[in-house]
PDB file of C-alpha atoms in Angstrom:
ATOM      1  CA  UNK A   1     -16.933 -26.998 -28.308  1.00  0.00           C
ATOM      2  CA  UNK A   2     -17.779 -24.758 -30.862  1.00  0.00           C
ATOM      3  CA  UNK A   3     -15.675 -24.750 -34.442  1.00  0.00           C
ATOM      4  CA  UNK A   4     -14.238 -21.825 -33.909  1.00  0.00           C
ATOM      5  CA  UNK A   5     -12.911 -22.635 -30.721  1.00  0.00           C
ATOM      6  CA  UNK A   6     -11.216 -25.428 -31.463  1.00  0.00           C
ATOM      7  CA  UNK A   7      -9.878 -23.416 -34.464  1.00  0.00           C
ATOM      8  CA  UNK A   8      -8.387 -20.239 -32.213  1.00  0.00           C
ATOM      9  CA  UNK A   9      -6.808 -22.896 -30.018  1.00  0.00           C
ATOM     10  CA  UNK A  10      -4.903 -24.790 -32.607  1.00  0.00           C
ATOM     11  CA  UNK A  11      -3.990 -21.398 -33.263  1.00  0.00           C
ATOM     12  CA  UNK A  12      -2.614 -20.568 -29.824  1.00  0.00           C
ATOM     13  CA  UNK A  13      -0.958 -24.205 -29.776  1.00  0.00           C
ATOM     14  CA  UNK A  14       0.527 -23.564 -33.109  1.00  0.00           C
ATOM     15  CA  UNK A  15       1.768 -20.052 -32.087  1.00  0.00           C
ATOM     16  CA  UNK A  16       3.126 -21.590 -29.008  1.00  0.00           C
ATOM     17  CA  UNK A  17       5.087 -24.535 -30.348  1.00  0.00           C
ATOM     18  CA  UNK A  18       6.811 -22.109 -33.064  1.00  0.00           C
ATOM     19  CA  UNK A  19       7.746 -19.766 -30.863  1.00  0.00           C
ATOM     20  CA  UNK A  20       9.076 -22.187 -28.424  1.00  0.00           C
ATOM     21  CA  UNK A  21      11.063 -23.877 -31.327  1.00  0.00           C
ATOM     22  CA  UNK A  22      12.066 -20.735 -32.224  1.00  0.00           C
ATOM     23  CA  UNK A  23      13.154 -19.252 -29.117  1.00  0.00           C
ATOM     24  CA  UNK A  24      15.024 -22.677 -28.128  1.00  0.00           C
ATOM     25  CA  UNK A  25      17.176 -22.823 -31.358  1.00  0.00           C
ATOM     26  CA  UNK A  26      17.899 -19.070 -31.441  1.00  0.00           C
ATOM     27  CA  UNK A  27      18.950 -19.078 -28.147  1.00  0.00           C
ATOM     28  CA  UNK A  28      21.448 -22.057 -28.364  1.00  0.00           C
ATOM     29  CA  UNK A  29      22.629 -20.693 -31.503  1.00  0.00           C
ATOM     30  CA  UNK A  30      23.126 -17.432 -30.313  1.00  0.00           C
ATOM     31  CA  UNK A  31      24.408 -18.290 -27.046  1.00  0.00           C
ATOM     32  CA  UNK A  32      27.899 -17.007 -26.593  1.00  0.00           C
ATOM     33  CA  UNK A  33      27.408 -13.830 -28.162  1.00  0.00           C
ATOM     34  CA  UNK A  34      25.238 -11.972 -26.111  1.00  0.00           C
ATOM     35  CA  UNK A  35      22.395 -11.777 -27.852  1.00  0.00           C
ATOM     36  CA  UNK A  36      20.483 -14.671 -26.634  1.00  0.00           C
ATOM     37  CA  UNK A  37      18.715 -12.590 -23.897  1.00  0.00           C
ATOM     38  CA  UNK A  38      17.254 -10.198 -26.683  1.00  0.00           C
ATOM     39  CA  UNK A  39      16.170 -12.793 -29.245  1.00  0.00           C
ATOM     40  CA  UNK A  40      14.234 -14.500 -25.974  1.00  0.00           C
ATOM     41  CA  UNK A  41      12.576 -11.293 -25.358  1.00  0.00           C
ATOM     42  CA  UNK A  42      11.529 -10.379 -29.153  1.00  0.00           C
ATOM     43  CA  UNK A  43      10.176 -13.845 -29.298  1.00  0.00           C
ATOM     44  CA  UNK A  44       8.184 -14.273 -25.914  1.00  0.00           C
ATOM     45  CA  UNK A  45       6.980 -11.037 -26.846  1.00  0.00           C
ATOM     46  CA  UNK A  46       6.003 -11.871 -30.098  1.00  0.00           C
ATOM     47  CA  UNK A  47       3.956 -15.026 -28.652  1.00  0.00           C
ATOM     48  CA  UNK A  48       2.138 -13.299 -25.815  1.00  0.00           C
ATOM     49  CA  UNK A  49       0.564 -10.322 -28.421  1.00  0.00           C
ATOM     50  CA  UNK A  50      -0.243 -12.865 -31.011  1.00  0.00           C
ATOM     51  CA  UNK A  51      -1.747 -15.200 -28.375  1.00  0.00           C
ATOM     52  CA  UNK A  52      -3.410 -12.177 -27.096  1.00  0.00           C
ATOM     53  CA  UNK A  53      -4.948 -11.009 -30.249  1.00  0.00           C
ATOM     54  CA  UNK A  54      -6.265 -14.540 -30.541  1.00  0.00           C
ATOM     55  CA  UNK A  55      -8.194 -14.584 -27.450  1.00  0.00           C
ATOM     56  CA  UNK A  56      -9.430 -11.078 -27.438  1.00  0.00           C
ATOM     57  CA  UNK A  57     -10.955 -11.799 -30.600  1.00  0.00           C
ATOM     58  CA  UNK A  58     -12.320 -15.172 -28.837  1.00  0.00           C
ATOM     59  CA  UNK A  59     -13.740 -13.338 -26.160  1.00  0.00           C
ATOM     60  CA  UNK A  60     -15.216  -9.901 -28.090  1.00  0.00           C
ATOM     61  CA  UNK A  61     -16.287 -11.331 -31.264  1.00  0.00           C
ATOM     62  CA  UNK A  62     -16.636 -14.932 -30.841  1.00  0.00           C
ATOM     63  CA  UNK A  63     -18.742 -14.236 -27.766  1.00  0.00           C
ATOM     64  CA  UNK A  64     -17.669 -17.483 -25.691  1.00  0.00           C
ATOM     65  CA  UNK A  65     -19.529 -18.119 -22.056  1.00  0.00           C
ATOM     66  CA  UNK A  66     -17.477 -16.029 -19.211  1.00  0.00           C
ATOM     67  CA  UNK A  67     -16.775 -20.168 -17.816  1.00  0.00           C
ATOM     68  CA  UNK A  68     -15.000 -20.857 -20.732  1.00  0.00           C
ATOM     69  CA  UNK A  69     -13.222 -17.844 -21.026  1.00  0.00           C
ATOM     70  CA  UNK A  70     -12.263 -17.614 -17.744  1.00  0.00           C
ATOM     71  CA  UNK A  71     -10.406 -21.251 -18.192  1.00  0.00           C
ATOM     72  CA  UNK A  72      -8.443 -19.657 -21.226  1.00  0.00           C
ATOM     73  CA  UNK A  73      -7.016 -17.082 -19.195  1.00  0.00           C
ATOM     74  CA  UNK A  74      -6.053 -19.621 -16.715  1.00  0.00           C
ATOM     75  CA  UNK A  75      -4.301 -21.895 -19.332  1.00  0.00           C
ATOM     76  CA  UNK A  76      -2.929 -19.123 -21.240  1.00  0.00           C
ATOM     77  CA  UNK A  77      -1.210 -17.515 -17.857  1.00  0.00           C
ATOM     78  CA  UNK A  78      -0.107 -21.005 -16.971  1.00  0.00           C
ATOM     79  CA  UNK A  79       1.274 -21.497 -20.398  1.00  0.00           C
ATOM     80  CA  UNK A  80       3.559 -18.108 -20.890  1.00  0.00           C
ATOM     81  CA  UNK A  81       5.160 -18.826 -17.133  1.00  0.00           C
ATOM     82  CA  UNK A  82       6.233 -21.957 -17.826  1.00  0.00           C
ATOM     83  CA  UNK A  83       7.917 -21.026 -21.405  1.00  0.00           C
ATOM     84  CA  UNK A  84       8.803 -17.445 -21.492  1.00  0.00           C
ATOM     85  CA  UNK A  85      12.811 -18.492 -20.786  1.00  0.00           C
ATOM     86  CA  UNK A  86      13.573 -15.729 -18.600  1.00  0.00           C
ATOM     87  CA  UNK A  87      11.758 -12.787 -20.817  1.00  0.00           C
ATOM     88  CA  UNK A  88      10.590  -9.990 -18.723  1.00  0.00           C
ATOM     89  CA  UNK A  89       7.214  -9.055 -22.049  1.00  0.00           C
ATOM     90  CA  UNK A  90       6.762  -5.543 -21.122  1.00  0.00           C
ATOM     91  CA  UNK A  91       8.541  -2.271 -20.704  1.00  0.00           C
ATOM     92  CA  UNK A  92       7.870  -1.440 -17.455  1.00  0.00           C
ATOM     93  CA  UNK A  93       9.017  -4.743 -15.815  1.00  0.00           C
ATOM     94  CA  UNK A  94      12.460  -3.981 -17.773  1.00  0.00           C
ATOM     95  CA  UNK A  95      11.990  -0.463 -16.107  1.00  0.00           C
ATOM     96  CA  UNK A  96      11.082  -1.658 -12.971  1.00  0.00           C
ATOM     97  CA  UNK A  97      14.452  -4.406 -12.789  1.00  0.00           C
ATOM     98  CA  UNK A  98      16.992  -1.769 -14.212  1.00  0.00           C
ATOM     99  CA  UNK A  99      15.267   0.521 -11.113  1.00  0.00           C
ATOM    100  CA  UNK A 100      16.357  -1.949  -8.447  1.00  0.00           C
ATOM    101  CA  UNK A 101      19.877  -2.786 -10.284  1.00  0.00           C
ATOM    102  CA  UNK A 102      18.895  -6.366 -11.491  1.00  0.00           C
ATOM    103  CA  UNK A 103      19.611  -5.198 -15.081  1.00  0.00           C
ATOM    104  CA  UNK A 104      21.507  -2.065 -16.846  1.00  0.00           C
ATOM    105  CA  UNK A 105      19.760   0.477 -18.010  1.00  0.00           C
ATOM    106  CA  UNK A 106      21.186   0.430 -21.479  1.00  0.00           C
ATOM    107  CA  UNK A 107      19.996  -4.058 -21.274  1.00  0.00           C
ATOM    108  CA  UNK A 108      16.482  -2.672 -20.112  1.00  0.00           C
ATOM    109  CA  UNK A 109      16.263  -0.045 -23.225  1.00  0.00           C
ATOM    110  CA  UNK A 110      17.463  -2.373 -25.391  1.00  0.00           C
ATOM    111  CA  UNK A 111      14.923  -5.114 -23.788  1.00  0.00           C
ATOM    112  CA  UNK A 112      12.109  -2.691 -24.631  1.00  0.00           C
ATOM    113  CA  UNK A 113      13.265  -1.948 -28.185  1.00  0.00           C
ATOM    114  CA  UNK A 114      12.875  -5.867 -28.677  1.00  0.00           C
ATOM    115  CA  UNK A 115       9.442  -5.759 -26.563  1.00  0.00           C
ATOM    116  CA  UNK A 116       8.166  -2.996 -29.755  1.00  0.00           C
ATOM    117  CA  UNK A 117       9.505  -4.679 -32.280  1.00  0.00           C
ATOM    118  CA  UNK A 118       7.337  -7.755 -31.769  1.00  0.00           C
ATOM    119  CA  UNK A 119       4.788  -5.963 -30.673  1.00  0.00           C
ATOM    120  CA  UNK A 120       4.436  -4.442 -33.955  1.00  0.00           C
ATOM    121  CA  UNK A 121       5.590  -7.672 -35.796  1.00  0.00           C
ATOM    122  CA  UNK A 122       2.610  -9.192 -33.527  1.00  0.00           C
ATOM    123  CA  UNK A 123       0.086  -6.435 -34.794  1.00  0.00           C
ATOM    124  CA  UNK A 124       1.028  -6.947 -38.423  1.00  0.00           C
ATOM    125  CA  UNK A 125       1.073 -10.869 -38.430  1.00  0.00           C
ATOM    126  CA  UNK A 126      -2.131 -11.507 -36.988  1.00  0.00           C
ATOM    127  CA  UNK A 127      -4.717  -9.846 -39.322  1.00  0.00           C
ATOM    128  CA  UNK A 128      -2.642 -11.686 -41.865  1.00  0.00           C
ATOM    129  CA  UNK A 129      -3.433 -14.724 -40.267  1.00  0.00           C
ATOM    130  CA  UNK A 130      -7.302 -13.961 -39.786  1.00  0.00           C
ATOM    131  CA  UNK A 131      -7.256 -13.149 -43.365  1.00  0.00           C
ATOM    132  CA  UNK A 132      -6.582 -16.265 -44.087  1.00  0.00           C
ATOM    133  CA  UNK A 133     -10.011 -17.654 -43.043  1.00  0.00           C
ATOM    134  CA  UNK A 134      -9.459 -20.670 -40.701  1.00  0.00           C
ATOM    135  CA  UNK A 135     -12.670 -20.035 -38.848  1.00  0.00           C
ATOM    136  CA  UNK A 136     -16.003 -18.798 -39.636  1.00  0.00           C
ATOM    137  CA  UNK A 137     -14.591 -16.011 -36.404  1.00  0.00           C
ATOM    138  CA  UNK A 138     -11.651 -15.053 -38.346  1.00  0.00           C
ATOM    139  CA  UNK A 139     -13.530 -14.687 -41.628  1.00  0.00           C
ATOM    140  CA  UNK A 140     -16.238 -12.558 -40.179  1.00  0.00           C
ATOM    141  CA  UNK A 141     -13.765 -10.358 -38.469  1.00  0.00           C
ATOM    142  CA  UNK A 142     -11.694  -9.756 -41.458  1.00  0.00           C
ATOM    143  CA  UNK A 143     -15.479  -8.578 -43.243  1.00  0.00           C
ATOM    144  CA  UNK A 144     -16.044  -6.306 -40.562  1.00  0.00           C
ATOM    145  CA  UNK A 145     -12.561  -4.825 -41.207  1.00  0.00           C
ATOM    146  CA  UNK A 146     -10.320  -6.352 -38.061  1.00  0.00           C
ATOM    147  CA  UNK A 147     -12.723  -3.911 -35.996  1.00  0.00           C
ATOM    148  CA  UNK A 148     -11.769  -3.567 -32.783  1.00  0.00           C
ATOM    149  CA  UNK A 149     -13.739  -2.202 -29.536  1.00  0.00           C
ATOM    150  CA  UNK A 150     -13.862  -1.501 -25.938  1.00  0.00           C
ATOM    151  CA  UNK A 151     -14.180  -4.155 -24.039  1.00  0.00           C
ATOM    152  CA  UNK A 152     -14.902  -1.819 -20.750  1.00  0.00           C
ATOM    153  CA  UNK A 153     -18.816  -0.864 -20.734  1.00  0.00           C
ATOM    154  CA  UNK A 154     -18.576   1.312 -17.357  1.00  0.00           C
ATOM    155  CA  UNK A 155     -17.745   4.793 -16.339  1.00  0.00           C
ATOM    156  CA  UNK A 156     -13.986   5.568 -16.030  1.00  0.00           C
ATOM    157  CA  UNK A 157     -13.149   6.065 -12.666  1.00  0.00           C
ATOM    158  CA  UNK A 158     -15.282   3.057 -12.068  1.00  0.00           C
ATOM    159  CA  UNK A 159     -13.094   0.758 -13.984  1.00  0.00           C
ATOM    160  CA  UNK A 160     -10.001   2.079 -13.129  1.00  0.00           C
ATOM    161  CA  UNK A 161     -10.819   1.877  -9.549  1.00  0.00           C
ATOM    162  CA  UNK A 162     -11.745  -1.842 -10.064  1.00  0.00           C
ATOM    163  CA  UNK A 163      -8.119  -2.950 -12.267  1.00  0.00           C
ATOM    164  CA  UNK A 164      -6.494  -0.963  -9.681  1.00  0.00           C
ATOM    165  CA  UNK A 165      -7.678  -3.087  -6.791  1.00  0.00           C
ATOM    166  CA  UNK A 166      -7.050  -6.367  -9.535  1.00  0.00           C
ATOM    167  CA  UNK A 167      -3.421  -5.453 -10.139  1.00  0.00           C
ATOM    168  CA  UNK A 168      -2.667  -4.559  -6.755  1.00  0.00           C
ATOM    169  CA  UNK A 169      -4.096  -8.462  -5.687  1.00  0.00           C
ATOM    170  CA  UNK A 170      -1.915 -10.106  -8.923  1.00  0.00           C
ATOM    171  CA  UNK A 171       1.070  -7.926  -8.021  1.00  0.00           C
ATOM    172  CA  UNK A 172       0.732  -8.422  -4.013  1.00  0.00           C
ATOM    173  CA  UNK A 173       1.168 -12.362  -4.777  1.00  0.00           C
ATOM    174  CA  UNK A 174       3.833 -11.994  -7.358  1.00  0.00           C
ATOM    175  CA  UNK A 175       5.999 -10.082  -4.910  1.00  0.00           C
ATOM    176  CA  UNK A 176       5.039 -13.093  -2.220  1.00  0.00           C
ATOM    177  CA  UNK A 177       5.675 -16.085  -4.163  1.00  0.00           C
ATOM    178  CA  UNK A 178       9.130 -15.154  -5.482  1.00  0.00           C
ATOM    179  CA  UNK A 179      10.511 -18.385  -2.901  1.00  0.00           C
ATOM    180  CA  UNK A 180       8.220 -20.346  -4.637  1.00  0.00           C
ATOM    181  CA  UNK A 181       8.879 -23.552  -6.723  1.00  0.00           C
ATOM    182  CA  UNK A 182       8.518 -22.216 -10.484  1.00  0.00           C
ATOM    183  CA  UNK A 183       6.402 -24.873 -11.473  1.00  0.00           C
ATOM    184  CA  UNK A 184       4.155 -24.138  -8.547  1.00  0.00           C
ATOM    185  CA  UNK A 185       4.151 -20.806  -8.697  1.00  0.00           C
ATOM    186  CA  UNK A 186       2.837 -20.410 -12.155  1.00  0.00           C
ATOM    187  CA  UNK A 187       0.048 -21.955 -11.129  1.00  0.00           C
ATOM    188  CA  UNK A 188      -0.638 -20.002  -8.120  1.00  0.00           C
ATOM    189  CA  UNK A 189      -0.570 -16.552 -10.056  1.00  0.00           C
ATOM    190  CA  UNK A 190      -2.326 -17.881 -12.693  1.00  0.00           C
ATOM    191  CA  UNK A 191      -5.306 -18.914 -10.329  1.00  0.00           C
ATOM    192  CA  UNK A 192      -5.038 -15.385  -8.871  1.00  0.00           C
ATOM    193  CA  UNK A 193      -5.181 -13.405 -12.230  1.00  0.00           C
ATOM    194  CA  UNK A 194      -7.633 -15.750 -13.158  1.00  0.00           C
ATOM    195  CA  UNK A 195      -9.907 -14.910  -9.952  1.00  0.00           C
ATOM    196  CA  UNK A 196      -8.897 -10.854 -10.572  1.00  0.00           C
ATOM    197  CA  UNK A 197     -10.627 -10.871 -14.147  1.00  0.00           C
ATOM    198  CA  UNK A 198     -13.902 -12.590 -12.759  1.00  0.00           C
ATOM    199  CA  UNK A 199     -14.050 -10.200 -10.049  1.00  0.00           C
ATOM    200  CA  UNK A 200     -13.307  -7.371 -12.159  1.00  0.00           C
ATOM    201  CA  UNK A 201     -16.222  -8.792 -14.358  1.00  0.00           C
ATOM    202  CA  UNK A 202     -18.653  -8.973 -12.064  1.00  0.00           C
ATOM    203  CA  UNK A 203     -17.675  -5.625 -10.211  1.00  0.00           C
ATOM    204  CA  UNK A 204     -17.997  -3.764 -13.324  1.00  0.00           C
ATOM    205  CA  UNK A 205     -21.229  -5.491 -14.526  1.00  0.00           C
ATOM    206  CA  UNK A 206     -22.528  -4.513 -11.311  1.00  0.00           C
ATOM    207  CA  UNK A 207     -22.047  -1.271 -11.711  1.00  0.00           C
ATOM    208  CA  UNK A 208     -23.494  -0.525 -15.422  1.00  0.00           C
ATOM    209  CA  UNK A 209     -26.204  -3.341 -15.931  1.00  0.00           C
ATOM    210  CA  UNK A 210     -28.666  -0.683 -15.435  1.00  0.00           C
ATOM    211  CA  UNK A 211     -27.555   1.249 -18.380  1.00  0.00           C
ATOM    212  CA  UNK A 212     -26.214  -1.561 -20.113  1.00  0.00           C
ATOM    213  CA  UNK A 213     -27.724  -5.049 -19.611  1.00  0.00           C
ATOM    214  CA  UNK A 214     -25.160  -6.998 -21.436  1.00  0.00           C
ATOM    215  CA  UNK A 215     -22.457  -7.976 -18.716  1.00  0.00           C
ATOM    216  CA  UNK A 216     -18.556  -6.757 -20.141  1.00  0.00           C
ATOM    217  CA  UNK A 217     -16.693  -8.948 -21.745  1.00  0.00           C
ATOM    218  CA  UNK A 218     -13.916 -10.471 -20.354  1.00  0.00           C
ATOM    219  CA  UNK A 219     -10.964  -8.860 -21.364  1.00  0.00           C
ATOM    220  CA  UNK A 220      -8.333 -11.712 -22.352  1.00  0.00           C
ATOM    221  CA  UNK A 221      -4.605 -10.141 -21.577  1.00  0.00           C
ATOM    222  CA  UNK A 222      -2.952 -13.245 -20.653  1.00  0.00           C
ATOM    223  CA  UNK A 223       1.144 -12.417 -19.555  1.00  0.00           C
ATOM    224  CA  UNK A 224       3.724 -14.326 -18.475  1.00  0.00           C
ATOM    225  CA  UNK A 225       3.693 -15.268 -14.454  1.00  0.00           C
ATOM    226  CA  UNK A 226       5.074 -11.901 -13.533  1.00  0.00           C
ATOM    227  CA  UNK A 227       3.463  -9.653 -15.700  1.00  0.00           C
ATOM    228  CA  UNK A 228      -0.276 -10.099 -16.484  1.00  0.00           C
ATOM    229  CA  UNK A 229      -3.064  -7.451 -16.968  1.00  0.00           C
ATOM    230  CA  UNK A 230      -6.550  -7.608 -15.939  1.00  0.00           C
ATOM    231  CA  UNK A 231      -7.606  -4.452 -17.318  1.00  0.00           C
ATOM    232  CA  UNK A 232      -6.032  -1.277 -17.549  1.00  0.00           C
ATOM    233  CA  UNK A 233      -4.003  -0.649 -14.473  1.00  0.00           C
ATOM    234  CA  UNK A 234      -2.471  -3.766 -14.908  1.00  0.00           C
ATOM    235  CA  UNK A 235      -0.688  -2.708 -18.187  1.00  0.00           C
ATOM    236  CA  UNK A 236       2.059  -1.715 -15.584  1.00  0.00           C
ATOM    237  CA  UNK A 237       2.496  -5.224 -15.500  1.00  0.00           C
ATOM    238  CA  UNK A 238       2.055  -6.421 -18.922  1.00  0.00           C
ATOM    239  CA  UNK A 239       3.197  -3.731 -20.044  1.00  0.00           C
ATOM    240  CA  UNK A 240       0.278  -2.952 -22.470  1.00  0.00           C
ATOM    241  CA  UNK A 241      -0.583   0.922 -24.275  1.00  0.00           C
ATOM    242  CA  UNK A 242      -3.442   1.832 -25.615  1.00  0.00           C
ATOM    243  CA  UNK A 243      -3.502   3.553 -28.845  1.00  0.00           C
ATOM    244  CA  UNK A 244      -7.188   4.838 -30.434  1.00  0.00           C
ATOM    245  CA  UNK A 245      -9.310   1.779 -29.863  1.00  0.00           C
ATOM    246  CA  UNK A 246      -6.358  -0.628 -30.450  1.00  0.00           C
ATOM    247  CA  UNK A 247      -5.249  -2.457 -27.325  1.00  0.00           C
ATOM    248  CA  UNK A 248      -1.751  -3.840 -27.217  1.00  0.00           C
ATOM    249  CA  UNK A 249      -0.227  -6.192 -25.051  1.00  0.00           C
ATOM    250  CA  UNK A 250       3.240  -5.232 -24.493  1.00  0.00           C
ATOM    251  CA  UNK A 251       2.804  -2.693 -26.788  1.00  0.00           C
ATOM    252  CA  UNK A 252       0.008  -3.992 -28.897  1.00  0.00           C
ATOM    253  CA  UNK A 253      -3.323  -6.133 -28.132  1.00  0.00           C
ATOM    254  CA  UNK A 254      -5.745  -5.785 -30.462  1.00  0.00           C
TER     255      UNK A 254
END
């Protein structure tokens, strides 16, 4: 394992066990006031972009073998189910629950202002971080100006076609395995998010090796167990925008 690898995961540990402190002492501090819901969505937010950002940058600029990143976004899916506390990460899974009466509408807008906020806290934390120069990655990124790029090397309707068939296959077994044991279940939709992206890597590579031999890099949007993206169509379930060439997971992924 590489230097920088081992670098960008102490990273996503570190981010992890903060943000799990964090959410567990908020939350038990805040508990009989109502606002305990909200702080566990601005945090679980806040750890999913910056944990997002991490790998992208893993997988776009570090350049790691598809294998390797492939086990990330298993571990990473894995890790958000199991700690996310009840946090919904993206706007339109607030949407979706306040459509079917599971939560107010004025909860789910207020769910989604928290889901922004840390998006953007996310966004603005990060480069600080890289800046900082842990890693021969993060030092050469900050050089090159915290860059980023497409990570989707194929004609449009081509992709979209492709995460359309991916999200329909993660959504199709999130909507099955709602009986399921939690602490199975992560695992299941992990594995099946996990099997989406390769598919959706080799599908598109398929398709533009002619005009571009380099295969596409995997694109490393890791949710919780109910809302992950493999591409683009899957933002509905991450919840993820994309503004110029900045990608943003539940709002932001750079």
């Amino acid at each position: 394992m590489s230097a920088d690898v081992a670098v960008s995961l102490a990273v996503l540990a570190g981010i992890v066990v903060l943000s799990d402190v964090t959410r567990r002492l908020l939350a038990r501090a805040l508990a009989d006031t109502g606002l305990s819901e909200y702080v566990v969505e601005l945090v679980s937010t806040f750890q999913l972009c910056c944990c997002t950002h991490e790998l992208k940058l893993l997988s776009e600029v570090g350049g790691i073998e598809p294998g390797l990143a492939l086990t990330f976004t298993y571990l990473a899916s894995v890790v958000h189910g199991l700690t996310f506390s009840g946090a919904i990460g993206n706007p339109s899974g607030a949407l979706e629950r306040a459509y079917h009466a599971k939560l107010s509408g004025s909860r789910a807008l207020r769910r989604i202002a928290c889901q922004f906020a840390a998006a953007a806290a996310a966004r603005a934390a990060v480069p600080r971080l890289w800046g900082v120069g842990l890693s021969r990655l993060h030092a050469r990124h900050k050089l090159f100006g915290f860059r980023c790029t497409s990570p989707i090397h194929a004609p449009l309707h081509e992709a979209a076609a492709v995460e359309l068939a991916c999200a329909f296959a993660v959504q199709t077994v999130i909507t099955h395995t709602q009986s399921v044991q939690e602490k199975f279940r992560v695992h299941a939709v992990a594995a099946v998010i996990t099997t989406a992206v390769y598919a959706g890597m080799i599908t598109l590579y398929d398709c533009c090796r002619e005009s571009n031999p380099a295969p596409p890099l995997i694109n490393h949007v890791i949710g919780n167990h109910e809302h992950i993206r493999v591409f683009t169509w899957c933002r509905g379930l991450l919840g993820e925008t994309r503004t110029g060439h900045q990608s943003y997971t539940s709002a932001t992924n750079t």
